[in-house]
mmCIF file of C-alpha atoms in Angstrom:
data_model
loop_
_atom_site.group_PDB
_atom_site.id
_atom_site.type_symbol
_atom_site.label_atom_id
_atom_site.label_comp_id
_atom_site.label_asym_id
_atom_site.label_seq_id
_atom_site.Cartn_x
_atom_site.Cartn_y
_atom_site.Cartn_z
ATOM 1 C CA MET A 290 21.465 5.148 -11.906
ATOM 2 C CA GLN A 291 19.012 7.790 -12.660
ATOM 3 C CA ILE A 292 15.051 7.354 -11.263
ATOM 4 C CA ASN A 293 12.867 7.760 -13.490
ATOM 5 C CA THR A 294 9.684 5.786 -12.773
ATOM 6 C CA VAL A 295 7.834 5.631 -9.553
ATOM 7 C CA LEU A 296 6.172 2.455 -7.924
ATOM 8 C CA TRP A 297 3.623 3.222 -5.801
ATOM 9 C CA ASP A 298 1.479 1.479 -3.329
ATOM 10 C CA TRP A 299 -1.822 2.125 -2.999
ATOM 11 C CA ASN A 300 -3.815 1.641 0.542
ATOM 12 C CA GLY A 301 -1.630 3.331 3.477
ATOM 13 C CA THR A 302 0.385 4.804 0.732
ATOM 14 C CA LEU A 303 -1.403 7.352 -0.756
ATOM 15 C CA LEU A 304 -4.934 6.192 0.341
ATOM 16 C CA ASP A 305 -5.269 7.324 4.099
ATOM 17 C CA ASP A 306 -7.239 4.080 5.065
ATOM 18 C CA LEU A 307 -6.117 3.384 8.126
ATOM 19 C CA ASP A 308 -9.261 4.367 10.383
ATOM 20 C CA ALA A 309 -11.731 2.406 7.860
ATOM 21 C CA ALA A 310 -9.412 -0.709 8.175
ATOM 22 C CA VAL A 311 -9.388 -0.891 11.984
ATOM 23 C CA ALA A 312 -13.040 0.150 11.990
ATOM 24 C CA GLY A 313 -13.697 -3.044 9.410
ATOM 25 C CA MET A 314 -11.709 -5.205 11.834
ATOM 26 C CA ASN A 315 -13.420 -4.356 14.974
ATOM 27 C CA GLU A 316 -16.728 -4.866 13.269
ATOM 28 C CA LEU A 317 -15.551 -8.432 12.383
ATOM 29 C CA LEU A 318 -14.018 -9.136 16.171
ATOM 30 C CA ALA A 319 -17.020 -7.977 17.375
ATOM 31 C CA LEU A 320 -19.258 -10.353 15.412
ATOM 32 C CA HIS A 321 -16.895 -13.430 16.271
ATOM 33 C CA GLY A 322 -16.944 -12.595 20.149
ATOM 34 C CA ARG A 323 -13.268 -11.360 20.062
ATOM 35 C CA SER A 324 -11.831 -8.489 21.653
ATOM 36 C CA LEU A 325 -11.271 -5.406 19.813
ATOM 37 C CA THR A 326 -8.328 -3.961 18.292
ATOM 38 C CA ASN A 327 -7.005 -0.290 17.776
ATOM 39 C CA ARG A 328 -4.705 1.597 15.621
ATOM 40 C CA GLU A 329 -1.674 0.883 17.222
ATOM 41 C CA GLU A 330 -2.011 -3.266 17.594
ATOM 42 C CA TYR A 331 -3.724 -3.117 14.076
ATOM 43 C CA ARG A 332 -0.494 -1.637 13.158
ATOM 44 C CA ALA A 333 2.178 -3.803 15.094
ATOM 45 C CA MET A 334 0.435 -7.033 14.245
ATOM 46 C CA ILE A 335 -0.772 -6.575 9.922
ATOM 47 C CA ASP A 336 1.213 -8.691 8.144
ATOM 48 C CA ILE A 337 1.540 -9.774 4.173
ATOM 49 C CA PRO A 338 -0.136 -12.359 3.351
ATOM 50 C CA VAL A 339 -3.140 -10.840 5.066
ATOM 51 C CA GLU A 340 -3.830 -14.352 6.035
ATOM 52 C CA ASN A 341 -1.047 -14.529 8.177
ATOM 53 C CA TYR A 342 -2.425 -11.714 10.516
ATOM 54 C CA TYR A 343 -5.897 -12.858 10.533
ATOM 55 C CA ARG A 344 -4.602 -16.459 11.658
ATOM 56 C CA LYS A 345 -3.197 -14.191 14.891
ATOM 57 C CA LEU A 346 -6.750 -13.349 15.769
ATOM 58 C CA PHE A 347 -9.166 -16.072 14.612
ATOM 59 C CA ASP A 348 -9.287 -20.195 14.461
ATOM 60 C CA PHE A 349 -9.735 -20.901 10.743
ATOM 61 C CA ARG A 350 -11.046 -24.418 11.824
ATOM 62 C CA GLN A 351 -14.209 -22.634 13.176
ATOM 63 C CA THR A 352 -14.255 -19.955 10.379
ATOM 64 C CA PRO A 353 -12.537 -19.984 7.233
ATOM 65 C CA PHE A 354 -10.067 -17.303 6.184
ATOM 66 C CA GLU A 355 -12.030 -16.413 3.016
ATOM 67 C CA GLU A 356 -15.235 -16.301 5.219
ATOM 68 C CA LEU A 357 -13.116 -13.838 7.620
ATOM 69 C CA ALA A 358 -11.968 -11.868 4.863
ATOM 70 C CA ALA A 359 -15.155 -11.350 2.822
ATOM 71 C CA GLY A 360 -16.797 -10.061 6.323
ATOM 72 C CA PHE A 361 -13.654 -7.646 6.578
ATOM 73 C CA ILE A 362 -14.636 -6.109 3.412
ATOM 74 C CA GLN A 363 -17.666 -5.526 4.205
ATOM 75 C CA GLY A 364 -17.491 -2.972 6.784
ATOM 76 C CA TYR A 365 -14.247 -1.799 5.458
ATOM 77 C CA ASP A 366 -16.375 -0.776 2.077
ATOM 78 C CA ARG A 367 -18.726 1.148 4.487
ATOM 79 C CA ARG A 368 -16.424 3.344 5.803
ATOM 80 C CA ILE A 369 -13.815 3.602 2.784
ATOM 81 C CA PRO A 370 -15.811 6.509 1.080
ATOM 82 C CA SER A 371 -15.021 8.925 3.545
ATOM 83 C CA ALA A 372 -11.434 8.190 3.604
ATOM 84 C CA GLY A 373 -9.080 10.690 1.691
ATOM 85 C CA LEU A 374 -5.693 11.107 0.291
ATOM 86 C CA MET A 375 -2.673 11.103 2.805
ATOM 87 C CA PRO A 376 -1.303 14.657 3.320
ATOM 88 C CA GLY A 377 0.655 15.814 0.516
ATOM 89 C CA ALA A 378 -0.343 13.035 -2.100
ATOM 90 C CA GLU A 379 -1.560 14.930 -5.196
ATOM 91 C CA GLU A 380 0.983 17.957 -4.615
ATOM 92 C CA THR A 381 3.364 14.973 -5.061
ATOM 93 C CA LEU A 382 2.029 13.471 -7.649
ATOM 94 C CA ARG A 383 1.592 16.553 -9.437
ATOM 95 C CA ARG A 384 5.436 17.272 -8.821
ATOM 96 C CA LEU A 385 6.733 13.715 -10.043
ATOM 97 C CA GLN A 386 4.790 14.450 -13.490
ATOM 98 C CA GLU A 387 6.192 18.103 -13.808
ATOM 99 C CA MET A 388 9.684 16.203 -13.086
ATOM 100 C CA GLY A 389 9.224 13.813 -16.174
ATOM 101 C CA MET A 390 8.505 10.706 -13.726
ATOM 102 C CA ARG A 391 6.803 7.794 -15.127
ATOM 103 C CA GLN A 392 4.174 7.003 -12.348
ATOM 104 C CA ILE A 393 2.608 3.312 -11.623
ATOM 105 C CA ILE A 394 0.593 1.510 -8.766
ATOM 106 C CA VAL A 395 0.823 -1.920 -8.072
ATOM 107 C CA SER A 396 -1.540 -2.568 -5.221
ATOM 108 C CA SER A 397 -3.218 -5.336 -3.515
ATOM 109 C CA PHE A 398 -6.743 -3.505 -3.640
ATOM 110 C CA HIS A 399 -9.196 -4.581 -6.274
ATOM 111 C CA GLU A 400 -8.530 -3.155 -9.488
ATOM 112 C CA ARG A 401 -11.553 -2.358 -10.692
ATOM 113 C CA THR A 402 -12.601 -0.398 -7.203
ATOM 114 C CA LEU A 403 -9.144 1.327 -7.220
ATOM 115 C CA LEU A 404 -9.746 2.571 -10.687
ATOM 116 C CA ALA A 405 -13.182 4.199 -9.535
ATOM 117 C CA TYR A 406 -10.641 5.465 -6.470
ATOM 118 C CA LEU A 407 -8.092 7.247 -8.836
ATOM 119 C CA GLU A 408 -11.231 8.839 -10.915
ATOM 120 C CA ARG A 409 -12.964 9.999 -7.618
ATOM 121 C CA PHE A 410 -9.934 11.604 -6.393
ATOM 122 C CA GLY A 411 -8.840 13.170 -10.028
ATOM 123 C CA ILE A 412 -5.620 11.493 -9.935
ATOM 124 C CA ALA A 413 -5.686 8.980 -12.807
ATOM 125 C CA SER A 414 -4.134 11.192 -15.091
ATOM 126 C CA TYR A 415 -0.855 11.309 -13.044
ATOM 127 C CA PHE A 416 -0.650 7.245 -13.714
ATOM 128 C CA ASP A 417 0.806 5.298 -16.583
ATOM 129 C CA ALA A 418 -0.510 2.061 -15.754
ATOM 130 C CA VAL A 419 -2.299 0.596 -12.766
ATOM 131 C CA SER A 420 -2.295 -2.937 -11.537
ATOM 132 C CA GLY A 421 -4.577 -4.215 -8.948
ATOM 133 C CA ALA A 422 -5.483 -7.519 -7.574
ATOM 134 C CA GLY A 423 -8.398 -9.880 -9.256
ATOM 135 C CA ASP A 424 -10.561 -10.265 -6.080
ATOM 136 C CA PHE A 425 -10.717 -8.597 -2.916
ATOM 137 C CA ILE A 426 -8.366 -11.192 -0.799
ATOM 138 C CA SER A 427 -5.194 -9.013 -0.327
ATOM 139 C CA GLU A 428 -2.147 -10.954 -2.093
ATOM 140 C CA GLY A 429 1.443 -10.918 -3.033
ATOM 141 C CA LYS A 430 2.211 -8.324 -5.653
ATOM 142 C CA THR A 431 5.932 -8.858 -6.788
ATOM 143 C CA GLN A 432 5.629 -11.039 -9.892
ATOM 144 C CA ARG A 433 2.522 -8.484 -10.898
ATOM 145 C CA ALA A 434 4.863 -5.677 -10.227
ATOM 146 C CA ARG A 435 7.943 -7.437 -12.315
ATOM 147 C CA ALA A 436 5.657 -8.198 -15.012
ATOM 148 C CA LEU A 437 4.119 -4.829 -15.472
ATOM 149 C CA LEU A 438 7.881 -3.114 -15.068
ATOM 150 C CA GLN A 439 8.567 -5.555 -18.034
ATOM 151 C CA GLN A 440 5.610 -4.506 -20.049
ATOM 152 C CA LEU A 441 6.236 -0.794 -20.071
ATOM 153 C CA GLY A 442 10.173 -1.751 -21.029
ATOM 154 C CA VAL A 443 11.000 -0.156 -17.281
ATOM 155 C CA SER A 444 14.615 -1.186 -15.665
ATOM 156 C CA PRO A 445 13.501 -1.764 -12.001
ATOM 157 C CA ALA A 446 17.400 -0.022 -11.664
ATOM 158 C CA ASN A 447 15.800 2.932 -12.879
ATOM 159 C CA THR A 448 12.630 2.761 -10.336
ATOM 160 C CA LEU A 449 11.535 4.063 -6.585
ATOM 161 C CA ALA A 450 9.142 1.801 -5.248
ATOM 162 C CA VAL A 451 7.107 3.743 -2.559
ATOM 163 C CA GLY A 452 5.389 2.005 0.334
ATOM 164 C CA ASP A 453 4.030 1.701 3.629
ATOM 165 C CA MET A 454 4.822 -1.915 4.697
ATOM 166 C CA VAL A 455 7.543 -4.745 5.105
ATOM 167 C CA HIS A 456 6.179 -6.268 2.104
ATOM 168 C CA ASP A 457 7.003 -3.006 0.172
ATOM 169 C CA PHE A 458 10.609 -3.041 1.047
ATOM 170 C CA ASP A 459 10.576 -7.114 0.298
ATOM 171 C CA THR A 460 9.083 -6.291 -3.233
ATOM 172 C CA ALA A 461 11.592 -3.578 -3.807
ATOM 173 C CA GLN A 462 14.483 -6.092 -3.560
ATOM 174 C CA SER A 463 13.241 -8.911 -5.452
ATOM 175 C CA LEU A 464 12.695 -6.497 -8.388
ATOM 176 C CA GLY A 465 16.310 -4.704 -7.530
ATOM 177 C CA ALA A 466 14.456 -1.284 -6.988
ATOM 178 C CA HIS A 467 15.311 1.648 -5.017
ATOM 179 C CA CYS A 468 12.996 1.889 -2.061
ATOM 180 C CA ILE A 469 11.560 4.417 0.298
ATOM 181 C CA LEU A 470 9.028 3.634 3.077
ATOM 182 C CA ILE A 471 5.826 5.713 4.729
ATOM 183 C CA PRO A 472 5.555 5.434 8.445
ATOM 184 C CA ASN A 473 2.275 6.892 8.473
ATOM 185 C CA GLY A 474 0.112 3.918 7.229
ATOM 186 C CA GLN A 475 -0.283 0.443 7.906
ATOM 187 C CA GLN A 476 2.929 -0.306 9.822
ATOM 188 C CA PRO A 477 4.718 1.640 12.291
ATOM 189 C CA ALA A 478 8.171 3.370 11.927
ATOM 190 C CA GLU A 479 9.829 0.702 14.237
ATOM 191 C CA LYS A 480 8.988 -2.040 12.132
ATOM 192 C CA LEU A 481 9.457 -0.542 8.685
ATOM 193 C CA ARG A 482 13.038 0.722 9.970
ATOM 194 C CA THR A 483 13.985 -3.147 10.809
ATOM 195 C CA THR A 484 14.504 -3.280 7.139
ATOM 196 C CA GLY A 485 17.080 -0.988 6.415
ATOM 197 C CA ALA A 486 15.117 0.956 4.026
ATOM 198 C CA ARG A 487 15.234 4.715 4.018
ATOM 199 C CA ILE A 488 11.819 6.205 5.727
ATOM 200 C CA ALA A 489 10.423 9.359 4.837
ATOM 201 C CA THR A 490 8.030 11.012 7.063
ATOM 202 C CA SER A 491 6.412 12.902 3.828
ATOM 203 C CA LEU A 492 5.319 12.172 0.799
ATOM 204 C CA PHE A 493 6.823 15.644 -0.071
ATOM 205 C CA GLN A 494 10.206 14.012 0.562
ATOM 206 C CA ILE A 495 9.674 12.135 -2.318
ATOM 207 C CA PRO A 496 10.688 14.311 -5.062
ATOM 208 C CA LEU A 497 13.500 15.568 -2.886
ATOM 209 C CA TYR A 498 15.027 12.310 -2.887
ATOM 210 C CA ILE A 499 14.613 11.277 -6.320
ATOM 211 C CA ALA A 500 16.182 14.685 -7.520
ATOM 212 C CA ALA A 501 19.408 14.182 -4.869
ATOM 213 C CA VAL A 502 19.982 10.554 -6.506
ATOM 214 C CA ASN A 503 19.850 11.784 -10.026
ATOM 215 C CA ASN A 504 21.981 14.609 -9.363
ATOM 216 C CA GLY A 505 24.496 12.436 -7.549
ATOM 217 C CA SER A 506 23.984 13.720 -4.120
ATOM 218 C CA ILE A 507 22.969 10.464 -2.922
ATOM 219 C CA CYS A 508 24.116 7.071 -4.171
#
């Protein structure tokens, strides 16, 4: 099967927002008198649905999850304007466009905010479609991804999903899509390797992988 579509994750895959996430979580932890986290601990503990991660740190009987999530977003939003794209992101998007790839984003990031960031970074034109969450609480995205592929008339078998979390692999598996995981975002390489998915240490490897699949070098 030829790959003709790339299904991108956003946070931690194209957007380098790890430091903003850790800082936002530390602000929330400090507010509730909890021990602070760091990049390594955060990456080891983060999970989807994100409620599972909060449950490891907080007692929902004392503070509801929705209140905690809203508090995190306030701290995250103050820091996210300083975040940039992952190294090689724009060059990779451009190369894939030159190869004739259709590119779409399905993200748990709030859709209106996501669209604004695509414009801010000058990369909106690379995408044929964008689907974000309807609120500020991270959610599973498999159903939205499936609906978007159907809407565009795209076969999952011709689709490569690229993400930075085990959940992105689970989404690809549910769809029947190819998958590559990038260990530079929200979860570390050792956790991603447990999926058995192909790991790419750089976004620059994505076009090379697609070319290899499409010319029969990789089955």
